[in-house]
PDB file of C-alpha atoms in Angstrom:
ATOM      1  CA  GLY A 275     -57.229  96.771  -6.402  1.00 54.00           C
ATOM      2  CA  ALA A 276     -55.320  97.928  -3.348  1.00 81.00           C
ATOM      3  CA  GLY A 277     -57.150  97.958  -0.069  1.00 93.00           C
ATOM      4  CA  VAL A 278     -56.682 100.108   3.011  1.00 97.00           C
ATOM      5  CA  SER A 279     -53.092 100.008   4.194  1.00 97.00           C
ATOM      6  CA  GLN A 280     -51.958 100.755   7.734  1.00 98.00           C
ATOM      7  CA  SER A 281     -48.453 101.117   9.097  1.00 97.00           C
ATOM      8  CA  PRO A 282     -46.748 100.013  11.160  1.00 97.00           C
ATOM      9  CA  SER A 283     -48.565  96.725  11.701  1.00 97.00           C
ATOM     10  CA  ASN A 284     -47.079  96.480  15.187  1.00 97.00           C
ATOM     11  CA  LYS A 285     -45.646  99.145  17.448  1.00 98.00           C
ATOM     12  CA  VAL A 286     -44.125  98.711  20.884  1.00 98.00           C
ATOM     13  CA  THR A 287     -43.342 101.911  22.741  1.00 98.00           C
ATOM     14  CA  GLU A 288     -42.407 103.009  26.207  1.00 97.00           C
ATOM     15  CA  LYS A 289     -44.854 104.863  28.385  1.00 97.00           C
ATOM     16  CA  GLY A 290     -44.567 108.592  27.841  1.00 97.00           C
ATOM     17  CA  LYS A 291     -43.337 108.404  24.235  1.00 98.00           C
ATOM     18  CA  ASP A 292     -45.266 109.796  21.259  1.00 98.00           C
ATOM     19  CA  VAL A 293     -46.425 107.511  18.434  1.00 98.00           C
ATOM     20  CA  GLU A 294     -47.711 108.166  14.949  1.00 98.00           C
ATOM     21  CA  LEU A 295     -49.948 105.710  13.115  1.00 98.00           C
ATOM     22  CA  ARG A 296     -50.514 105.939   9.384  1.00 98.00           C
ATOM     23  CA  CYS A 297     -53.464 105.022   7.181  1.00 98.00           C
ATOM     24  CA  ASP A 298     -53.559 104.920   3.377  1.00 97.00           C
ATOM     25  CA  PRO A 299     -57.217 104.649   2.296  1.00 96.00           C
ATOM     26  CA  ILE A 300     -58.559 103.236  -0.924  1.00 94.00           C
ATOM     27  CA  SER A 301     -57.936 105.737  -3.701  1.00 92.00           C
ATOM     28  CA  GLY A 302     -60.936 107.996  -4.271  1.00 89.00           C
ATOM     29  CA  HIS A 303     -62.595 107.260  -0.931  1.00 91.00           C
ATOM     30  CA  THR A 304     -63.627 110.572   0.588  1.00 89.00           C
ATOM     31  CA  ALA A 305     -64.564 109.278   4.034  1.00 90.00           C
ATOM     32  CA  LEU A 306     -61.967 107.940   6.450  1.00 94.00           C
ATOM     33  CA  TYR A 307     -62.538 106.566   9.951  1.00 94.00           C
ATOM     34  CA  TRP A 308     -60.353 105.666  12.923  1.00 96.00           C
ATOM     35  CA  TYR A 309     -61.486 103.103  15.491  1.00 97.00           C
ATOM     36  CA  ARG A 310     -59.839 101.561  18.535  1.00 97.00           C
ATOM     37  CA  GLN A 311     -60.311  97.915  19.467  1.00 96.00           C
ATOM     38  CA  ARG A 312     -59.291  96.481  22.798  1.00 91.00           C
ATOM     39  CA  LEU A 313     -58.570  92.764  22.975  1.00 84.00           C
ATOM     40  CA  GLY A 314     -61.594  90.677  21.971  1.00 74.00           C
ATOM     41  CA  GLN A 315     -63.932  93.642  22.037  1.00 80.00           C
ATOM     42  CA  GLY A 316     -65.926  95.744  19.618  1.00 86.00           C
ATOM     43  CA  LEU A 317     -64.823  98.865  17.832  1.00 93.00           C
ATOM     44  CA  GLU A 318     -64.699 102.194  19.639  1.00 93.00           C
ATOM     45  CA  PHE A 319     -65.136 105.208  17.335  1.00 93.00           C
ATOM     46  CA  LEU A 320     -62.374 107.808  17.523  1.00 96.00           C
ATOM     47  CA  ILE A 321     -62.717 110.268  14.628  1.00 95.00           C
ATOM     48  CA  TYR A 322     -63.806 110.527  11.026  1.00 92.00           C
ATOM     49  CA  PHE A 323     -62.806 112.685   8.083  1.00 92.00           C
ATOM     50  CA  GLN A 324     -64.907 113.894   5.187  1.00 89.00           C
ATOM     51  CA  GLY A 325     -62.261 114.995   2.730  1.00 89.00           C
ATOM     52  CA  ASN A 326     -59.624 116.702   4.865  1.00 90.00           C
ATOM     53  CA  SER A 327     -61.976 118.018   7.521  1.00 91.00           C
ATOM     54  CA  ALA A 328     -62.977 116.233  10.708  1.00 90.00           C
ATOM     55  CA  PRO A 329     -66.603 117.084  11.577  1.00 85.00           C
ATOM     56  CA  ASP A 330     -66.700 114.729  14.555  1.00 84.00           C
ATOM     57  CA  LYS A 331     -63.798 114.373  16.976  1.00 86.00           C
ATOM     58  CA  SER A 332     -66.035 113.327  19.833  1.00 86.00           C
ATOM     59  CA  GLY A 333     -64.518 109.875  20.148  1.00 91.00           C
ATOM     60  CA  LEU A 334     -60.960 110.987  20.844  1.00 95.00           C
ATOM     61  CA  PRO A 335     -60.299 109.801  24.427  1.00 92.00           C
ATOM     62  CA  SER A 336     -58.215 112.784  25.519  1.00 92.00           C
ATOM     63  CA  ASP A 337     -56.249 115.756  24.228  1.00 94.00           C
ATOM     64  CA  ARG A 338     -53.250 113.426  23.877  1.00 97.00           C
ATOM     65  CA  PHE A 339     -54.944 112.064  20.754  1.00 97.00           C
ATOM     66  CA  SER A 340     -55.008 113.974  17.468  1.00 97.00           C
ATOM     67  CA  ALA A 341     -55.439 113.127  13.806  1.00 97.00           C
ATOM     68  CA  GLU A 342     -55.051 114.813  10.493  1.00 96.00           C
ATOM     69  CA  ARG A 343     -55.645 114.031   6.864  1.00 96.00           C
ATOM     70  CA  THR A 344     -53.987 115.639   3.878  1.00 91.00           C
ATOM     71  CA  GLY A 345     -54.723 115.600   0.169  1.00 86.00           C
ATOM     72  CA  GLU A 346     -57.928 113.694   0.851  1.00 84.00           C
ATOM     73  CA  SER A 347     -55.688 110.698   1.161  1.00 92.00           C
ATOM     74  CA  VAL A 348     -53.260 109.690   3.893  1.00 96.00           C
ATOM     75  CA  SER A 349     -54.246 110.126   7.511  1.00 97.00           C
ATOM     76  CA  THR A 350     -52.122 110.008  10.632  1.00 98.00           C
ATOM     77  CA  LEU A 351     -53.280 109.377  14.184  1.00 98.00           C
ATOM     78  CA  THR A 352     -50.896 110.734  16.787  1.00 98.00           C
ATOM     79  CA  ILE A 353     -50.866 109.741  20.432  1.00 98.00           C
ATOM     80  CA  GLN A 354     -48.714 111.907  22.691  1.00 98.00           C
ATOM     81  CA  ARG A 355     -47.269 110.811  26.036  1.00 98.00           C
ATOM     82  CA  THR A 356     -48.596 107.276  25.601  1.00 98.00           C
ATOM     83  CA  GLN A 357     -50.101 105.466  28.579  1.00 97.00           C
ATOM     84  CA  GLN A 358     -50.546 101.734  29.140  1.00 96.00           C
ATOM     85  CA  GLU A 359     -54.302 102.069  28.668  1.00 95.00           C
ATOM     86  CA  ASP A 360     -53.615 103.210  25.089  1.00 97.00           C
ATOM     87  CA  SER A 361     -52.545  99.644  24.242  1.00 97.00           C
ATOM     88  CA  ALA A 362     -54.995  98.368  21.625  1.00 97.00           C
ATOM     89  CA  VAL A 363     -55.413  97.751  17.908  1.00 97.00           C
ATOM     90  CA  TYR A 364     -56.064 100.946  15.984  1.00 98.00           C
ATOM     91  CA  LEU A 365     -58.151 100.340  12.871  1.00 98.00           C
ATOM     92  CA  CYS A 366     -58.608 102.631   9.919  1.00 97.00           C
ATOM     93  CA  ALA A 367     -61.444 102.334   7.401  1.00 96.00           C
ATOM     94  CA  SER A 368     -62.483 104.208   4.302  1.00 94.00           C
ATOM     95  CA  SER A 369     -65.630 104.449   2.213  1.00 90.00           C
ATOM     96  CA  SER A 370     -66.738 106.204  -0.933  1.00 85.00           C
ATOM     97  CA  ASN A 371     -69.633 107.867   0.856  1.00 73.00           C
ATOM     98  CA  LEU A 372     -70.102 109.131   4.342  1.00 67.00           C
ATOM     99  CA  VAL A 373     -72.220 107.016   6.670  1.00 62.00           C
ATOM    100  CA  PRO A 374     -75.277 106.905   6.852  1.00 57.00           C
ATOM    101  CA  ARG A 375     -75.381 106.083   3.146  1.00 57.00           C
ATOM    102  CA  ILE A 376     -74.151 102.811   4.406  1.00 57.00           C
ATOM    103  CA  SER A 377     -76.114 100.543   2.107  1.00 56.00           C
ATOM    104  CA  ASN A 378     -74.311 102.027  -0.865  1.00 59.00           C
ATOM    105  CA  SER A 379     -70.813 102.274   0.488  1.00 70.00           C
ATOM    106  CA  PRO A 380     -69.628  99.867   3.160  1.00 83.00           C
ATOM    107  CA  LEU A 381     -66.553 100.511   5.240  1.00 90.00           C
ATOM    108  CA  HIS A 382     -63.327  98.891   4.055  1.00 93.00           C
ATOM    109  CA  PHE A 383     -60.939  98.243   6.909  1.00 96.00           C
ATOM    110  CA  GLY A 384     -57.185  97.929   7.071  1.00 97.00           C
ATOM    111  CA  ASN A 385     -55.576  95.234   9.205  1.00 96.00           C
ATOM    112  CA  GLY A 386     -54.818  97.678  11.982  1.00 97.00           C
ATOM    113  CA  THR A 387     -51.813  98.753  14.008  1.00 98.00           C
ATOM    114  CA  ARG A 388     -51.303  96.804  17.216  1.00 97.00           C
ATOM    115  CA  LEU A 389     -49.951  99.272  19.768  1.00 98.00           C
ATOM    116  CA  THR A 390     -48.328  98.030  22.947  1.00 97.00           C
ATOM    117  CA  VAL A 391     -47.259 100.537  25.583  1.00 97.00           C
ATOM    118  CA  THR A 392     -44.799  99.113  28.118  1.00 96.00           C
TER     119      THR A 392
ATOM    120  CA  THR B 220     -76.980 107.685  22.516  1.00 71.00           C
ATOM    121  CA  GLN B 221     -77.400 104.823  20.104  1.00 78.00           C
ATOM    122  CA  LEU B 222     -76.073 101.531  21.462  1.00 89.00           C
ATOM    123  CA  LEU B 223     -75.966  98.024  20.027  1.00 94.00           C
ATOM    124  CA  GLU B 224     -75.887  95.100  22.455  1.00 96.00           C
ATOM    125  CA  GLN B 225     -74.758  91.724  21.207  1.00 96.00           C
ATOM    126  CA  SER B 226     -75.355  88.354  22.815  1.00 96.00           C
ATOM    127  CA  PRO B 227     -73.855  86.029  23.619  1.00 96.00           C
ATOM    128  CA  GLN B 228     -70.422  87.568  24.056  1.00 95.00           C
ATOM    129  CA  PHE B 229     -68.681  84.195  23.698  1.00 96.00           C
ATOM    130  CA  LEU B 230     -69.842  81.011  21.997  1.00 96.00           C
ATOM    131  CA  SER B 231     -67.955  77.732  21.760  1.00 97.00           C
ATOM    132  CA  ILE B 232     -69.612  74.930  19.819  1.00 97.00           C
ATOM    133  CA  GLN B 233     -68.841  71.702  17.987  1.00 97.00           C
ATOM    134  CA  GLU B 234     -68.702  71.440  14.230  1.00 97.00           C
ATOM    135  CA  GLY B 235     -72.134  70.736  12.765  1.00 97.00           C
ATOM    136  CA  GLU B 236     -74.132  72.563  15.444  1.00 97.00           C
ATOM    137  CA  ASN B 237     -76.444  75.502  14.752  1.00 98.00           C
ATOM    138  CA  LEU B 238     -76.191  78.850  16.507  1.00 97.00           C
ATOM    139  CA  THR B 239     -77.817  82.272  16.665  1.00 98.00           C
ATOM    140  CA  VAL B 240     -76.218  85.598  17.557  1.00 98.00           C
ATOM    141  CA  TYR B 241     -78.364  88.557  18.544  1.00 98.00           C
ATOM    142  CA  CYS B 242     -77.917  92.297  18.131  1.00 97.00           C
ATOM    143  CA  ASN B 243     -80.348  94.533  20.017  1.00 97.00           C
ATOM    144  CA  SER B 244     -80.933  98.243  20.502  1.00 95.00           C
ATOM    145  CA  SER B 245     -83.511 100.556  22.032  1.00 93.00           C
ATOM    146  CA  SER B 246     -83.027 102.848  19.017  1.00 93.00           C
ATOM    147  CA  VAL B 247     -84.340 102.490  15.489  1.00 93.00           C
ATOM    148  CA  PHE B 248     -81.704 102.071  12.810  1.00 92.00           C
ATOM    149  CA  SER B 249     -82.172 102.787   9.107  1.00 90.00           C
ATOM    150  CA  SER B 250     -80.035  99.724   8.377  1.00 91.00           C
ATOM    151  CA  LEU B 251     -77.755  97.273  10.123  1.00 93.00           C
ATOM    152  CA  GLN B 252     -74.629  95.509   8.986  1.00 94.00           C
ATOM    153  CA  TRP B 253     -72.828  92.362  10.075  1.00 96.00           C
ATOM    154  CA  TYR B 254     -69.054  92.079   9.875  1.00 95.00           C
ATOM    155  CA  ARG B 255     -66.718  89.162  10.555  1.00 96.00           C
ATOM    156  CA  GLN B 256     -63.217  89.675  11.862  1.00 95.00           C
ATOM    157  CA  GLU B 257     -60.400  87.135  11.983  1.00 93.00           C
ATOM    158  CA  PRO B 258     -57.326  87.519  14.205  1.00 89.00           C
ATOM    159  CA  GLY B 259     -54.850  90.067  12.893  1.00 90.00           C
ATOM    160  CA  GLU B 260     -57.231  91.403  10.281  1.00 94.00           C
ATOM    161  CA  GLY B 261     -59.805  94.134   9.974  1.00 94.00           C
ATOM    162  CA  PRO B 262     -63.556  93.437   9.940  1.00 95.00           C
ATOM    163  CA  VAL B 263     -65.017  92.356   6.605  1.00 94.00           C
ATOM    164  CA  LEU B 264     -68.602  93.125   5.659  1.00 94.00           C
ATOM    165  CA  LEU B 265     -70.914  90.105   5.409  1.00 95.00           C
ATOM    166  CA  VAL B 266     -74.290  91.710   4.774  1.00 94.00           C
ATOM    167  CA  THR B 267     -76.388  94.871   5.024  1.00 93.00           C
ATOM    168  CA  VAL B 268     -80.079  94.685   5.942  1.00 93.00           C
ATOM    169  CA  VAL B 269     -82.221  97.701   5.192  1.00 92.00           C
ATOM    170  CA  THR B 270     -85.921  96.835   5.359  1.00 91.00           C
ATOM    171  CA  GLY B 271     -87.744  95.861   8.559  1.00 93.00           C
ATOM    172  CA  GLY B 272     -88.447  92.125   8.517  1.00 95.00           C
ATOM    173  CA  GLU B 273     -85.861  91.530   5.811  1.00 95.00           C
ATOM    174  CA  VAL B 274     -84.142  88.143   5.650  1.00 97.00           C
ATOM    175  CA  LYS B 275     -80.916  87.610   3.738  1.00 96.00           C
ATOM    176  CA  LYS B 276     -79.042  84.357   3.234  1.00 97.00           C
ATOM    177  CA  LEU B 277     -75.367  83.905   2.575  1.00 95.00           C
ATOM    178  CA  LYS B 278     -74.729  80.165   2.137  1.00 96.00           C
ATOM    179  CA  ARG B 279     -75.175  78.726   5.668  1.00 97.00           C
ATOM    180  CA  LEU B 280     -75.655  82.173   7.244  1.00 97.00           C
ATOM    181  CA  THR B 281     -79.111  83.716   7.619  1.00 98.00           C
ATOM    182  CA  PHE B 282     -79.491  87.352   8.659  1.00 98.00           C
ATOM    183  CA  GLN B 283     -82.737  88.922   9.822  1.00 97.00           C
ATOM    184  CA  PHE B 284     -83.664  92.542  10.512  1.00 97.00           C
ATOM    185  CA  GLY B 285     -86.416  93.034  13.071  1.00 96.00           C
ATOM    186  CA  ASP B 286     -89.759  94.442  11.983  1.00 95.00           C
ATOM    187  CA  ALA B 287     -89.218  97.554  14.112  1.00 95.00           C
ATOM    188  CA  ARG B 288     -85.602  97.915  12.884  1.00 94.00           C
ATOM    189  CA  LYS B 289     -84.258  97.801  16.432  1.00 95.00           C
ATOM    190  CA  ASP B 290     -82.692  94.362  16.319  1.00 96.00           C
ATOM    191  CA  SER B 291     -81.060  91.795  14.080  1.00 97.00           C
ATOM    192  CA  SER B 292     -79.972  88.191  14.268  1.00 98.00           C
ATOM    193  CA  LEU B 293     -77.395  86.005  12.586  1.00 98.00           C
ATOM    194  CA  HIS B 294     -78.094  82.280  12.371  1.00 98.00           C
ATOM    195  CA  ILE B 295     -75.446  79.814  11.259  1.00 98.00           C
ATOM    196  CA  THR B 296     -76.486  76.322  10.203  1.00 98.00           C
ATOM    197  CA  ALA B 297     -74.091  73.396  10.532  1.00 98.00           C
ATOM    198  CA  ALA B 298     -71.189  75.518  11.765  1.00 97.00           C
ATOM    199  CA  GLN B 299     -67.711  74.732  10.500  1.00 97.00           C
ATOM    200  CA  PRO B 300     -64.268  75.550  11.965  1.00 96.00           C
ATOM    201  CA  GLY B 301     -63.851  78.122   9.208  1.00 95.00           C
ATOM    202  CA  ASP B 302     -66.726  80.099  10.758  1.00 96.00           C
ATOM    203  CA  THR B 303     -64.545  80.857  13.791  1.00 96.00           C
ATOM    204  CA  GLY B 304     -64.077  84.567  14.356  1.00 95.00           C
ATOM    205  CA  LEU B 305     -65.475  87.730  15.903  1.00 95.00           C
ATOM    206  CA  TYR B 306     -68.916  88.697  14.587  1.00 97.00           C
ATOM    207  CA  LEU B 307     -69.851  92.363  14.854  1.00 95.00           C
ATOM    208  CA  CYS B 308     -73.121  94.107  14.171  1.00 96.00           C
ATOM    209  CA  ALA B 309     -73.033  97.791  13.236  1.00 94.00           C
ATOM    210  CA  GLY B 310     -75.475 100.558  12.513  1.00 92.00           C
ATOM    211  CA  PRO B 311     -75.206 104.107  11.167  1.00 89.00           C
ATOM    212  CA  GLY B 312     -74.954 106.924  13.675  1.00 85.00           C
ATOM    213  CA  ARG B 313     -74.238 110.585  13.003  1.00 80.00           C
ATOM    214  CA  GLY B 314     -71.702 110.266  10.231  1.00 77.00           C
ATOM    215  CA  LYS B 315     -70.136 107.176  11.712  1.00 84.00           C
ATOM    216  CA  LEU B 316     -70.746 103.471  12.118  1.00 89.00           C
ATOM    217  CA  ILE B 317     -71.632 102.303  15.635  1.00 91.00           C
ATOM    218  CA  PHE B 318     -70.507  98.797  16.539  1.00 93.00           C
ATOM    219  CA  GLY B 319     -71.717  96.251  19.025  1.00 94.00           C
ATOM    220  CA  GLN B 320     -69.156  94.682  21.352  1.00 94.00           C
ATOM    221  CA  GLY B 321     -68.974  91.535  19.232  1.00 94.00           C
ATOM    222  CA  THR B 322     -69.588  87.803  19.608  1.00 96.00           C
ATOM    223  CA  GLU B 323     -66.477  85.628  19.727  1.00 95.00           C
ATOM    224  CA  LEU B 324     -67.366  82.332  18.006  1.00 96.00           C
ATOM    225  CA  SER B 325     -65.193  79.228  18.262  1.00 97.00           C
ATOM    226  CA  VAL B 326     -66.161  76.146  16.259  1.00 97.00           C
ATOM    227  CA  LYS B 327     -64.258  73.023  17.258  1.00 97.00           C
ATOM    228  CA  PRO B 328     -63.765  70.124  14.844  1.00 95.00           C
TER     229      PRO B 328
END
């Protein structure tokens, strides 16, 4: 079946511009996660959704970052007034259950959006 | 704050060698997972360990969960170039998965 799809796969933008990143989770997955990964490093949690609500936004780096999810499906991560330090790969993942029921429902990741801010 | 520390951060070895990657925390985790990530792709789950002291094998990979559920290890026997990638350990936090910083493994033929 179809996996998690992210678009665009690559995005180059000028400093100060806004960008919108899209994630299409696996159909029926109620939990959706956004992570940021800097080059060669681990994953930094940004935000998660249970259905369309976001109980934990603690990982968003600043108020320039926002995310929404509609129809318990597609999610968009928006970065306003991009800065060079926002350059990274943004990964989306979905699962059928919310962590910590992790042994029953692992996270399925998309291939990410590589964002470069010039 | 729950943190997972991985070591080593980088590992470059020759084909056929054995290696061990460690994942440590001062916190107790109900379970730990190991993921492998190749360039340009998202992480892919390798294994989940749930019980303290548990050992799981996946072909040449052996995963162990510490008795106190604060640490885990990944041992690869007779590494092959196809094992090259970023290995990440992860554990459940409050509604989210917490990741270590990863071990970048390079296996040279």
